Coordinates of C-alpha atoms and ligand atoms in Angstrom, one line a residue:
X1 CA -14.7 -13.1 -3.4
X2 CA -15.7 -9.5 -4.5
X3 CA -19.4 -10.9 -5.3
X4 CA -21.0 -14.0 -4.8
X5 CA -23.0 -15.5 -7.9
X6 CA -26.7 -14.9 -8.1
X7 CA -28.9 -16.9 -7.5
X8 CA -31.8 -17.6 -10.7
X9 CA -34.6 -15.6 -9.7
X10 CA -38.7 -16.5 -10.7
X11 CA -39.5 -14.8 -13.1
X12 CA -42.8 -13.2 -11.7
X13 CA -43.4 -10.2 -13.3
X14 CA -42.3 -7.5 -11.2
X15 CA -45.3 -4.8 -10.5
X16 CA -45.5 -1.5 -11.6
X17 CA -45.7 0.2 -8.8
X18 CA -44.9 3.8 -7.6
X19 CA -41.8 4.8 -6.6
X20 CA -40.3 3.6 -9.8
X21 CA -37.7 6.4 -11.4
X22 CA -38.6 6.8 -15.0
X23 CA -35.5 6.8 -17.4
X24 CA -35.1 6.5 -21.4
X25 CA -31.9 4.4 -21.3
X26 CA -30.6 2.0 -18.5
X27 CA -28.1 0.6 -19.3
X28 CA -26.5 -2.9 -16.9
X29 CA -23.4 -3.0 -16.5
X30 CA -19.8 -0.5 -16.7
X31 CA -17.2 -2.3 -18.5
X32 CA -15.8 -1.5 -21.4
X33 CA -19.1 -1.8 -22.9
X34 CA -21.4 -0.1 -20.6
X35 CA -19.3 3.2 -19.9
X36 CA -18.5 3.5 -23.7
X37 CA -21.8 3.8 -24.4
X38 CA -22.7 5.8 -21.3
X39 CA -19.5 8.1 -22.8
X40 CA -21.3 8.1 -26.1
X41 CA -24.7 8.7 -25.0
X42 CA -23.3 12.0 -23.0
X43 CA -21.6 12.9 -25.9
X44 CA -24.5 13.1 -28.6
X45 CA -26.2 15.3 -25.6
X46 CA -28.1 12.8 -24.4
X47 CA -29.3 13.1 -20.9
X48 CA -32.2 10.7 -19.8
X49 CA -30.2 7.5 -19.2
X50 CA -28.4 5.8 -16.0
X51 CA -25.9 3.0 -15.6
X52 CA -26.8 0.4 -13.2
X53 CA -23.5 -1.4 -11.8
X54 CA -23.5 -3.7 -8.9
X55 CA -19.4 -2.8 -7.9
X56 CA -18.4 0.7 -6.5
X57 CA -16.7 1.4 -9.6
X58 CA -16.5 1.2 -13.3
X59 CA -14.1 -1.9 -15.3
X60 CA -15.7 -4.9 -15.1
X61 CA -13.4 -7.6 -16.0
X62 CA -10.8 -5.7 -16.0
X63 CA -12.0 -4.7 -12.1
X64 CA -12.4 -8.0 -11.1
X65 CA -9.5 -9.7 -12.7
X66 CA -6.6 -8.7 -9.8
X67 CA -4.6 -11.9 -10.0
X68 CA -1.0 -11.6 -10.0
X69 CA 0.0 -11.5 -13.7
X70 CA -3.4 -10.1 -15.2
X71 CA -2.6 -8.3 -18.6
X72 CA -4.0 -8.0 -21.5
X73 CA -3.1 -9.8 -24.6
X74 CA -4.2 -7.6 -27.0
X75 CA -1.5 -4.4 -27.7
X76 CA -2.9 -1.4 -25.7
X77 CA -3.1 1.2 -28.9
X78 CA -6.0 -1.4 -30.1
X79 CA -7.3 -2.4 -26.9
X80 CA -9.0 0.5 -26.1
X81 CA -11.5 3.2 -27.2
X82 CA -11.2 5.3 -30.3
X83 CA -13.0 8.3 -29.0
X84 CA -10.4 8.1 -26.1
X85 CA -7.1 7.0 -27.0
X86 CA -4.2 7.1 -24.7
X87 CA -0.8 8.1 -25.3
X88 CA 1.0 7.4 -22.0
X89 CA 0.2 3.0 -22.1
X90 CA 3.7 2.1 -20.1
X91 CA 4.1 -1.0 -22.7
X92 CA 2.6 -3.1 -25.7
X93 CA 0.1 -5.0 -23.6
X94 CA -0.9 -3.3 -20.6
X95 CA -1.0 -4.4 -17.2
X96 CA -4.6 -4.5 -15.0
X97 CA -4.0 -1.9 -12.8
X98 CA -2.9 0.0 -15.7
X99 CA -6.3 -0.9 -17.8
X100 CA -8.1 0.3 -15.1
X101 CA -6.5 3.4 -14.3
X102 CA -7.6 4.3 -17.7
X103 CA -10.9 2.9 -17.7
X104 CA -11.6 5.1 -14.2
X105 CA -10.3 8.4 -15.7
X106 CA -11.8 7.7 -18.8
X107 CA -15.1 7.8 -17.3
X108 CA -14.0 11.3 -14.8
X109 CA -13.1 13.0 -18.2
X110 CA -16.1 12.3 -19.8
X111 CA -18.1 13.2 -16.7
X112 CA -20.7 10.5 -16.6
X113 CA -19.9 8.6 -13.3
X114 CA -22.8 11.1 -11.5
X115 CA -25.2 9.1 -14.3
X116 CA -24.2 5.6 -12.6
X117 CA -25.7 4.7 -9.5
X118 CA -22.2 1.9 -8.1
X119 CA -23.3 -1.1 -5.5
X120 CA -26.9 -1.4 -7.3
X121 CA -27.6 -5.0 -8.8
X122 CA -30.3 -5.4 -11.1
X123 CA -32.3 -8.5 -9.5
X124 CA -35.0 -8.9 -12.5
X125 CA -36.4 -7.0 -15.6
X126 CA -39.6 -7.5 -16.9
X127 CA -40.9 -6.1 -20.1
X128 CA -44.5 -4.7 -19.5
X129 CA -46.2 -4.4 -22.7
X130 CA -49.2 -2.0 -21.0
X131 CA -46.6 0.6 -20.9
X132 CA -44.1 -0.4 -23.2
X133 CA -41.3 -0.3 -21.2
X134 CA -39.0 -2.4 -19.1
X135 CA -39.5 -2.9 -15.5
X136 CA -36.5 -3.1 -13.5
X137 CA -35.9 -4.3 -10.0
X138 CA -32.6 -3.9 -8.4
X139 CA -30.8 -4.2 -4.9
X140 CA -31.0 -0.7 -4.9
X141 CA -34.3 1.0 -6.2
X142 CA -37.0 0.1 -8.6
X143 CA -37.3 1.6 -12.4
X144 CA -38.9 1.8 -15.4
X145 CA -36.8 2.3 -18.4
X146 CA -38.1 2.9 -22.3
X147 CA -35.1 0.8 -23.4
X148 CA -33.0 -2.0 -21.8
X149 CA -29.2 -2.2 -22.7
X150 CA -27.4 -5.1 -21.0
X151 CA -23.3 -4.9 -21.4
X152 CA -23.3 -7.3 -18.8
X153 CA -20.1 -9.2 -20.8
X154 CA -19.3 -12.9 -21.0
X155 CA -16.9 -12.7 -18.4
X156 CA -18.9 -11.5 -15.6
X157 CA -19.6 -14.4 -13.5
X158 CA -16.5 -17.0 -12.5
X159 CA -17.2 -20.6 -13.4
X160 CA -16.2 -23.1 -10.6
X161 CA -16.0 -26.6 -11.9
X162 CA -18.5 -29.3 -10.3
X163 CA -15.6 -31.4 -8.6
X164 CA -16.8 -34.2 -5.8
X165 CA -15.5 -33.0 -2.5
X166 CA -14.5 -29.5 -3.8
X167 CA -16.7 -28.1 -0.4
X168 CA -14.8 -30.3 2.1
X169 CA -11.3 -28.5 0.9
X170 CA -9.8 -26.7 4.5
X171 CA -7.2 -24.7 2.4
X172 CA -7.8 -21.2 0.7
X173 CA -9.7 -21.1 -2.6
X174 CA -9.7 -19.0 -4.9
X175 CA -10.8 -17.5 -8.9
X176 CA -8.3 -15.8 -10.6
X177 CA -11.2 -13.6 -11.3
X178 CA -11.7 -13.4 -7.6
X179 CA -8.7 -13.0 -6.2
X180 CA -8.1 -12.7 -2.0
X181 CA -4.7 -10.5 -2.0
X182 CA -4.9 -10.8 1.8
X183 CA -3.8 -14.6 1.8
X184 CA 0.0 -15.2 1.6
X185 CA 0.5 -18.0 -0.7
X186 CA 4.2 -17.8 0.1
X187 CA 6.1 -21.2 0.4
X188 CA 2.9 -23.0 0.0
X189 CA 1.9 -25.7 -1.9
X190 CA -1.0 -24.6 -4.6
X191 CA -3.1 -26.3 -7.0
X192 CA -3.8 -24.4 -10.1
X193 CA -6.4 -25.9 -12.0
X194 CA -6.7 -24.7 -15.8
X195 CA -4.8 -23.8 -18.1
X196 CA -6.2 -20.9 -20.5
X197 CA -5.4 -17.2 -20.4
X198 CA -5.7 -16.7 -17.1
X199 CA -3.9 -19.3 -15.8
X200 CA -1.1 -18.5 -18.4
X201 CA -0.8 -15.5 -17.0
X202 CA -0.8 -16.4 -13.0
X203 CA 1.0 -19.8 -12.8
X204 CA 4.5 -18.2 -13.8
X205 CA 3.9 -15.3 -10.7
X206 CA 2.9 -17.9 -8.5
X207 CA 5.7 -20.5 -9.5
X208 CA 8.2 -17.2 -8.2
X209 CA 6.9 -16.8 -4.7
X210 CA 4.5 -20.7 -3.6
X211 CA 6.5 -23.7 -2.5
X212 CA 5.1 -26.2 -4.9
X213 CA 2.8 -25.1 -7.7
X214 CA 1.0 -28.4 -9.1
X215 CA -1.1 -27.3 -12.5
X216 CA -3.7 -29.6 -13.3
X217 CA -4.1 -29.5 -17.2
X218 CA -7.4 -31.2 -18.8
X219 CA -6.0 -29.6 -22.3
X220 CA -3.2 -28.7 -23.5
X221 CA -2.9 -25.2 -24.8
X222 CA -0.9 -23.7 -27.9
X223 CA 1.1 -20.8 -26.4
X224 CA 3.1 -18.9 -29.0
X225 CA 5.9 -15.8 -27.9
X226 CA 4.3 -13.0 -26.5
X227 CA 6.2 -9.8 -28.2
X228 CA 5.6 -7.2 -25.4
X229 CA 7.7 -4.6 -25.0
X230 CA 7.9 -1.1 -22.3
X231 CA 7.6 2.0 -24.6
X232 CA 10.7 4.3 -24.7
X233 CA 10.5 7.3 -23.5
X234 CA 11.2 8.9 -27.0
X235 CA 8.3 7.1 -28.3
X236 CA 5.5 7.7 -26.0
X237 CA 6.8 11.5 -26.5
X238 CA 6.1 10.7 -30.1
X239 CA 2.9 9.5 -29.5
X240 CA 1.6 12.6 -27.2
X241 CA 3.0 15.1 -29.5
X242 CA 3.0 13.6 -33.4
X243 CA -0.2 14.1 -34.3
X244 CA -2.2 11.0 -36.0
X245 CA 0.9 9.1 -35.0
X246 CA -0.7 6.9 -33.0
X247 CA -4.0 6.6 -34.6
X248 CA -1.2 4.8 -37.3
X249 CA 0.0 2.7 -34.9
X250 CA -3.7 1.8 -34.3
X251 CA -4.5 1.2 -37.9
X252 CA -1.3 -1.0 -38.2
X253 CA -2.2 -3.7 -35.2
X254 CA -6.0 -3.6 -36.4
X255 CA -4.9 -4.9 -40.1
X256 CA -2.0 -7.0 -38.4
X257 CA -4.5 -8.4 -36.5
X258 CA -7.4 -8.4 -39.0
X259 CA -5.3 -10.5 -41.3
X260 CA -5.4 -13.7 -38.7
X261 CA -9.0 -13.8 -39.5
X262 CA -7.8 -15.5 -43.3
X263 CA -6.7 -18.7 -41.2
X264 CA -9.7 -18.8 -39.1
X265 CA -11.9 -18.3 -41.3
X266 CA -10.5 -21.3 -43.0
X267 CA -9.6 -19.5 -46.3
X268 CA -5.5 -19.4 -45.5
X269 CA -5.3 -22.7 -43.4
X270 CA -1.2 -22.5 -44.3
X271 CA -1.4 -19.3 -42.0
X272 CA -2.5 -21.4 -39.1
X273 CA 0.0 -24.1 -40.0
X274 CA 3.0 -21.5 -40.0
X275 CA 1.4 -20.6 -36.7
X276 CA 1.8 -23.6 -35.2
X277 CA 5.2 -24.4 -35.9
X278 CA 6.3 -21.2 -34.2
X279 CA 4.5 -22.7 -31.1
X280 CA 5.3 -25.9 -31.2
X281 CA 9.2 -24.3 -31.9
X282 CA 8.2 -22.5 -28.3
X283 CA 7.7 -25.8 -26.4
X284 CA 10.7 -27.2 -28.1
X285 CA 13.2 -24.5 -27.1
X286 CA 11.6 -24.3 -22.7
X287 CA 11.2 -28.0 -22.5
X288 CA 13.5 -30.5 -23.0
X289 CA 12.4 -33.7 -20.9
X290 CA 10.6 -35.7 -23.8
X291 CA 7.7 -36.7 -21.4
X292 CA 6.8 -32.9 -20.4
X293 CA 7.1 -32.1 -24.2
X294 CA 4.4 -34.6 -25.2
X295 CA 2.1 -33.8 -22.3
X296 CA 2.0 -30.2 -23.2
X297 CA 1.8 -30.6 -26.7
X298 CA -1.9 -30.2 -28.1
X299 CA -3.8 -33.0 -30.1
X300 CA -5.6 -30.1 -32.1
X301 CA -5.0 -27.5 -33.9
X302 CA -4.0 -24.4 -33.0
X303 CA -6.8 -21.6 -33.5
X304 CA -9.5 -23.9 -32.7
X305 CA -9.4 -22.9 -28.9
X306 CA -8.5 -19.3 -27.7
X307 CA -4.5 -19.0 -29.0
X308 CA -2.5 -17.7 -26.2
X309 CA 0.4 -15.7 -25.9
X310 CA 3.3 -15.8 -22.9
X311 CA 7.6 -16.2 -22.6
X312 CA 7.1 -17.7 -19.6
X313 CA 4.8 -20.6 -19.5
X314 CA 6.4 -23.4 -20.4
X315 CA 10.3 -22.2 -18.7
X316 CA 7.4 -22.3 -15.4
X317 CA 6.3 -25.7 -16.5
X318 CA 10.5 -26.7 -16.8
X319 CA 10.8 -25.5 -12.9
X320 CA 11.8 -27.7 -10.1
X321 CA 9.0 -26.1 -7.6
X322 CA 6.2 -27.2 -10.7
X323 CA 4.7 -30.2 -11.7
X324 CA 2.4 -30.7 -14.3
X325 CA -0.5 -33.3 -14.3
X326 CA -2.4 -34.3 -16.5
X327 CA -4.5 -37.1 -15.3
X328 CA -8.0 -35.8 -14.6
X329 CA -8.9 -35.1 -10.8
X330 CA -11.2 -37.5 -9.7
X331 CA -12.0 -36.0 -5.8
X332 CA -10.9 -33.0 -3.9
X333 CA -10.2 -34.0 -0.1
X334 CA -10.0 -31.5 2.9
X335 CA -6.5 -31.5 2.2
X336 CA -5.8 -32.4 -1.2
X337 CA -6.5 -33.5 -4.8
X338 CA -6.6 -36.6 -6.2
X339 CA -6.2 -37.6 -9.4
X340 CA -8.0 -40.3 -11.9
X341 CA -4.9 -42.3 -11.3
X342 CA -5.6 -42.2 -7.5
X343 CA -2.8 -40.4 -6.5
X344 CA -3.0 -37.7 -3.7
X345 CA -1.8 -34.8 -4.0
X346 CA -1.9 -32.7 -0.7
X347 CA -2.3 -28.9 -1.1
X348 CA -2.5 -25.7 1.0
X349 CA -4.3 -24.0 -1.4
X350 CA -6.4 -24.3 -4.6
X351 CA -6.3 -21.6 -8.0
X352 CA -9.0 -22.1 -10.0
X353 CA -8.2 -20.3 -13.5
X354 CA -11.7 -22.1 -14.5
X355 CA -12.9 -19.7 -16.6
X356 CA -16.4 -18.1 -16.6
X357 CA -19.5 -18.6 -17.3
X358 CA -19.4 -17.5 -21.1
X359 CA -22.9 -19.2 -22.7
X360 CA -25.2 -19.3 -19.0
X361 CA -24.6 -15.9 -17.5
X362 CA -27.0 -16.1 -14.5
X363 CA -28.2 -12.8 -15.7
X364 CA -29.7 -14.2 -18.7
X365 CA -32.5 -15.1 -16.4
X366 CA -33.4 -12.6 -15.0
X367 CA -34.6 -10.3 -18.2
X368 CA -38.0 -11.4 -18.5
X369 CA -39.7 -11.1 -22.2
X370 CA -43.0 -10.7 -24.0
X371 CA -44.3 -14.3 -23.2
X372 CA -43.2 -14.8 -19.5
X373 CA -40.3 -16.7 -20.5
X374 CA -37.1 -15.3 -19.5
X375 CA -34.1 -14.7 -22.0
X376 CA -32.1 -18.0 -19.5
X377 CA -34.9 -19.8 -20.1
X378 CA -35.7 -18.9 -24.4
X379 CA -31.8 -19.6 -25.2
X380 CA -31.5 -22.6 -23.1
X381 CA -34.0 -24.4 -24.6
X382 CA -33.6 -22.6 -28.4
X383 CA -29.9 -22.0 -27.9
X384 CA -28.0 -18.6 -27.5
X385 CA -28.9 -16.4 -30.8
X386 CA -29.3 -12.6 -31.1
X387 CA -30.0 -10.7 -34.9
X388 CA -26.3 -9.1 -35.2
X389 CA -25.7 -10.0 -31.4
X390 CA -27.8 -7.2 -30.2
X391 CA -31.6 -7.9 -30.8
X392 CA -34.0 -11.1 -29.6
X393 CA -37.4 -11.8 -30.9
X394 CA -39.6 -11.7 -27.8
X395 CA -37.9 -9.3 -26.2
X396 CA -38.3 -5.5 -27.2
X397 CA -36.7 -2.2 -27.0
X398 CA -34.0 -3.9 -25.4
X399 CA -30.7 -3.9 -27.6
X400 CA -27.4 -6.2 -25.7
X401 CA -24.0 -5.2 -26.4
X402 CA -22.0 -7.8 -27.8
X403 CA -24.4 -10.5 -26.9
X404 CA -24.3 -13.8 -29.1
X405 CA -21.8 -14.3 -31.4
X406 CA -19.7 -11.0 -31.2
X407 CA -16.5 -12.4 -29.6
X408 CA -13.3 -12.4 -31.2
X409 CA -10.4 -15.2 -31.1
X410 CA -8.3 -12.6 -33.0
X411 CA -8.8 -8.5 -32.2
X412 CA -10.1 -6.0 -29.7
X413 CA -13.0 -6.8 -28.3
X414 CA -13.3 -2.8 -27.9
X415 CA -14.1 -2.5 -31.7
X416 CA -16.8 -5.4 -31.7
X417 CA -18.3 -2.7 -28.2
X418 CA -18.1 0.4 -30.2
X419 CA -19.8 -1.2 -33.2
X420 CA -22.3 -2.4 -30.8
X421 CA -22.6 1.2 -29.4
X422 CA -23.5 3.1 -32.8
X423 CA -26.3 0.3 -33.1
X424 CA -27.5 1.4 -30.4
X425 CA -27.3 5.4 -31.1
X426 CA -28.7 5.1 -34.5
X427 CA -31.9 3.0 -32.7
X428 CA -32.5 5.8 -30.0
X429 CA -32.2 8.3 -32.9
X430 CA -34.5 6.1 -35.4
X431 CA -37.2 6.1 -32.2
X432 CA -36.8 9.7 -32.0
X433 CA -37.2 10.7 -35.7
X434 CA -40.3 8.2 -36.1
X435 CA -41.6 8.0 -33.1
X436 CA -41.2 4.8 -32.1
X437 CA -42.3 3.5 -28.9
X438 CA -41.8 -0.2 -29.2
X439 CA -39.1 -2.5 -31.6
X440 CA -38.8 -5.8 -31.6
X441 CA -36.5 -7.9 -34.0
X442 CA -38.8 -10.1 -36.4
X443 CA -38.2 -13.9 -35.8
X444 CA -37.3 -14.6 -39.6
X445 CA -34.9 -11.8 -39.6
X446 CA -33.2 -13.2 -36.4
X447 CA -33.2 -16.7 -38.1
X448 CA -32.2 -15.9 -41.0
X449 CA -29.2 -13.6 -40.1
X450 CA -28.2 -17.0 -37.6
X451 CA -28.7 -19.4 -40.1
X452 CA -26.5 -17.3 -42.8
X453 CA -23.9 -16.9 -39.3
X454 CA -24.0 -21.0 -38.5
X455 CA -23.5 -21.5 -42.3
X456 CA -20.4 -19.5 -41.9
X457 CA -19.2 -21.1 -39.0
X458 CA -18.9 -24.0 -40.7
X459 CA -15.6 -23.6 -42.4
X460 CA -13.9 -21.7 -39.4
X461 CA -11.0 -24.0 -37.6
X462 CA -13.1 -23.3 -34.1
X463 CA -15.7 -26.0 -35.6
X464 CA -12.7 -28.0 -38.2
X465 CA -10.2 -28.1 -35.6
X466 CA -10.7 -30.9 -33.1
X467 CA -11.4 -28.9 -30.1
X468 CA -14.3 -29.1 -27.6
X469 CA -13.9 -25.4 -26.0
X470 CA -16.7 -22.9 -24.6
X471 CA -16.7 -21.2 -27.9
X472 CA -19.6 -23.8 -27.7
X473 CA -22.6 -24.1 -26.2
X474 CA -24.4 -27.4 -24.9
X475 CA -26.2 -28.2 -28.4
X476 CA -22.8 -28.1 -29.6
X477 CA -23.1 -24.6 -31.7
X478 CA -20.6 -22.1 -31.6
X479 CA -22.7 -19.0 -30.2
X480 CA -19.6 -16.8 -28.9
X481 CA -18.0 -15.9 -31.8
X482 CA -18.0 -13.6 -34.7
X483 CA -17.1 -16.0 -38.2
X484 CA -16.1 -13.0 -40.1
X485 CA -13.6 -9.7 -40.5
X486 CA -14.6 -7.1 -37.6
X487 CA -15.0 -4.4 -40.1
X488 CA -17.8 -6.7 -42.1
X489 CA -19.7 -6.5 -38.0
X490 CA -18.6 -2.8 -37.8
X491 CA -20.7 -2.3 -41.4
X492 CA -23.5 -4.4 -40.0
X493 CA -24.0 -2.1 -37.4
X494 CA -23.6 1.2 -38.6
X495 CA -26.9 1.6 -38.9
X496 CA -30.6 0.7 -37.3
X497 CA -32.1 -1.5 -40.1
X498 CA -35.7 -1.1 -38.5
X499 CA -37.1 -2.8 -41.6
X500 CA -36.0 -5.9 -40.0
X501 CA -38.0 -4.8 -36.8
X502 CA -41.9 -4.7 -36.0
X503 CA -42.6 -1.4 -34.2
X504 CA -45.2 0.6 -32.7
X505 CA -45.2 4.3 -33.1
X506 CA -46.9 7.1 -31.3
X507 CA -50.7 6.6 -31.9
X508 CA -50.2 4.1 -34.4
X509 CA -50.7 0.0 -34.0
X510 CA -47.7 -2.3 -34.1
X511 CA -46.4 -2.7 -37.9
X512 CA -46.1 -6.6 -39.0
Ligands
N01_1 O1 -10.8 -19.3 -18.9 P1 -10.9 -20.4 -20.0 P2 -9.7 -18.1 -18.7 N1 -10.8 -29.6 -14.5 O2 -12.3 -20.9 -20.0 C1 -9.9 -25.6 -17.4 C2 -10.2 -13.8 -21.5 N2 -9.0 -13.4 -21.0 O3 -10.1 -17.4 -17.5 O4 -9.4 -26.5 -21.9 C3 -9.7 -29.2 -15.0 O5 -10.2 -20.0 -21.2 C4 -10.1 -25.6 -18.9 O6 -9.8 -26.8 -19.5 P3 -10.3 -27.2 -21.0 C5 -10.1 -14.5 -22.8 O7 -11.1 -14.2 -23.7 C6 -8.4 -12.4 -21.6 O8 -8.4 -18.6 -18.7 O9 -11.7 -26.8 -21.0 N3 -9.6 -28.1 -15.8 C7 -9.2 -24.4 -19.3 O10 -7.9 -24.8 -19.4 C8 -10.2 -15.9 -22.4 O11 -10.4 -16.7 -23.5 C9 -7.2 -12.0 -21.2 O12 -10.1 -28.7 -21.0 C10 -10.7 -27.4 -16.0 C11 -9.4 -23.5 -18.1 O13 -9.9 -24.2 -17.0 C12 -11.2 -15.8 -21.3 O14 -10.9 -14.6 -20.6 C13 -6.6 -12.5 -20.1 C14 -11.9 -27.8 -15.4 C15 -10.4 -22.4 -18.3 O15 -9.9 -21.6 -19.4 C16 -11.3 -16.9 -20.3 O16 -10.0 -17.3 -19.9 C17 -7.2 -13.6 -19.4 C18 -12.0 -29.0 -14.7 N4 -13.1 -29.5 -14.1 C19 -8.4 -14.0 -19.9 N5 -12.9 -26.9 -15.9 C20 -6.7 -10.9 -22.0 O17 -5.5 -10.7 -22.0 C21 -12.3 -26.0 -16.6 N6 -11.0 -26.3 -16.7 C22 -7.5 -10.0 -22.8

């Protein structure tokens, strides 16, 4: 594994001490979200700010996520950043390594990887109201920063499933978000365990080359046709030469994809319907043992967990090297798995396509607010909430991009980040104008705008559709996901709203 989880720290203050390097902006993490707004930052002329990331390069995710099959399932024009759009994607939905390429020389063309300091994990923040600033310890220098900005993104940390016996297992384990490319799973027989996105994506590469691949399936998932295609080379030549052509293209798949929201929302529920018929029509035509049908047909309905989207899925599932269970595993063994039903089922090796941890990011507690109480510890007792997913009462001048509730079952995540990212600008440019030192989101505000989000929520077929997923949290709230269009979240940000804000100002008292 590339990084091993951290631990939760105390949350002692840390000291101000000397030594610590004084910046305006620090910013955790270079995914997507960090290195656009490290991009954006540069790009207003903004100097006084450094990225903190704990790899030796920028991508996040899309670093970390090297298993065989990893692509993305949102088209490539979308799935990227406006202010650097890419004419040369090799297909619809790009590969990884391909995401990645761009993602590294998107960051040499903009020319901030000298502000990042790589292999540097922040071990604990603390906010220190004496100097109004945030204290930050890392595994590679201490610092003191004006303004926090965590784009540490919900699928940072791997989540490994608390299975009894899972330590005595003598095979190779692994995380699809982990992945060991020096062990040759060739002829072997492998366990994959899960069956969301990722696994979607791995199982039908591993079924090619493993000797037996058993899937263990807790819930079925609704998988309709992925519609990816390679881009001639006559229209990638369009696309580098026509000019706005592919900003069209853009604009096309964002309202294509825009116009899912109607079934999610709950206002079209016959969208979903149609929607489900052309999955369940893509079980029907793969699978034709009646047994194998039912078990991989779900008991919900579709939309209510992440939809996904592959041609080769269920043809895997119909191979004679694949079986499919379904029974629950009760016990891993040194050797094997077994199921609820007690039957053993000896392995070489085990997948976990587990997920991550989406709602209890380890980070979470190790940002340390006003009262002593770290952010792990307020939204594990309060639940996960955020005023527009950027700001929490308690914990100021820090702003999170795309904390609570700005995930998206339906678009780009990259729009939900760049919305995120003029919050932020607008805030360093409202501090400059007014001179504010210190901002902190008002409680009511933060309620209210949750309470008016929760309302919302209700009506959307993650809460009507008779799923239990990790769109939602332990109190049973959805706190991942944004119940509205992207371009309502996108007007939401556009601007700093420091009425809703307490702030100090240069020689003046907090405002309340
Ligand atoms: O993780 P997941 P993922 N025993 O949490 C199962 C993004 N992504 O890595 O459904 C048995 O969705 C669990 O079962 P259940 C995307 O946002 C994007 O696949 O909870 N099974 C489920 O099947 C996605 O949503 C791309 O009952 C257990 C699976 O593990 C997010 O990443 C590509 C279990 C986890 O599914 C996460 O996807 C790939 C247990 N004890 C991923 N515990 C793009 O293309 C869990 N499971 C952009």
């Amino acid at each position: 594994m590339t990084h091993t989880l951290p631990a939760r720290p105390d949350t002692a203050a840390a000291s101000v001490g000397s030594g610590r390097r004084e910046v305006g902006v620090l910013i955790v993490g270079s995914g997507f979200a960090g290195l656009g707004a490290a991009i954006r930052l540069a790009q207003q002329g903004r100097e006084d700010f450094l990225v903190l990331e704990r790899a030796s390069e920028v991508g996040g995710t899309w670093r970390d996520n090297t298993y065989p099959g990893a692509a993305c399932d949102v088209p490539s024009h979308l799935y990227s950043y406006s202010f650097a759009l890419n004419p040369n994607w090799s297909r619809s939905f790009s590969p990884q390594g391909e995401i990645q390429k761009y993602l590294r020389q998107t960051a040499r063309d903009a020319g901030v990887l000298d502000k990042h300091r790589f292999d540097t994990e922040m071990l604990q923040a603390t906010w220190d109201e004496a100097s109004q600033r945030w204290l930050v310890d890392t595994t590679n220098g201490n610092f003191s920063t004006k303004v926090l900005v965590p784009a540490v993104g919900a699928l940072a940390e791997p989540s490994l499933p608390d299975i009894p016996g899972a330590d005595s297992f003598r095979g190779h384990v692994m995380h699809t978000a982990r992945w060991d490319h020096s062990v040759d799973l060739r002829g072997k027989r492998v366990a994959l365990i899960g069956t969301g996105a990722s696994a979607i994506q791995a199982g039908p590469k591993l079924a090619e080359q493993v000797g037996h691949l058993t899937v263990f399936q807790r819930t079925a998932p609704w998988v309709m046709p992925r519609h990816d295609r390679t881009y001639p080379a006559v229209e990638s030549f369009a696309y580098q030469h026509v000019p706005g052509l592919q900003r069209l293209a853009r604009e096309a798949i964002y309202w294509g994809r825009e116009s899912y929201m109607l079934g999610f929302s709950g206002l079209t529920p016959a969208l979903l319907m149609a929607a489900q018929q052309i999955a369940k029509h893509n079980i029907d035509k793969a699978i034709k043992d009646k047994a194998l049908r039912a078990a991989v047909t779900p008991d919900w309905r579709i939309g209510c967990k992440r939809i996904l989207i592959s041609n080769d899925w269920y043809p895997m599932l119909a191979r004679d090297n694949v079986s499919l269970e379904t029974g629950g595993i009760a016990e891993i063994r040194s050797d094997s798995i077994v199921t609820s039903d007690g039957t053993v089922h000896e392995v070489d090796a085990i997948v976990f396509a587990t997920g991550f941890h989406v709602t209890d990011s380890p980070m979470f507690w190790r940002m340390t607010g006003v009262d002593g109480r770290s952010l792990g510890q307020v939204w594990d007792t309060e639940g996960q909430q955020a005023y527009k997913g950027a700001a929490v009462a308690g914990f100021p001048n820090m702003l999170l991009i795309v904390g609570p509730n700005c995930g998206l079952g339906h678009s780009s995540m990259i729009f939900m980040i760049e919305s995120h990212i003029n919050y932020l600008l607008s805030a360093l440019d409202t501090m400059d104008d007014q001179g504010i030192t210190r901002f902190e989101i008002r409680r009511a505000a933060q309620q209210r705008f949750n309470d008016d989000l929760q309302q919302r929520m209700k009506r959307t077929i993650w809460s009507t559709g008779g799923c239990s997923s990790w769109y939602l949290d332990k109190h049973g709230r959805n706190t991942t996901l944004w119940p509205g269009f992207t371009f309502e979240f996108r007007l939401a940000t556009r601007r700093f709203d420091v009425a809703a804000y307490t702030t100090s100002r240069t020689s003046e008292r907090t405002t309340a």
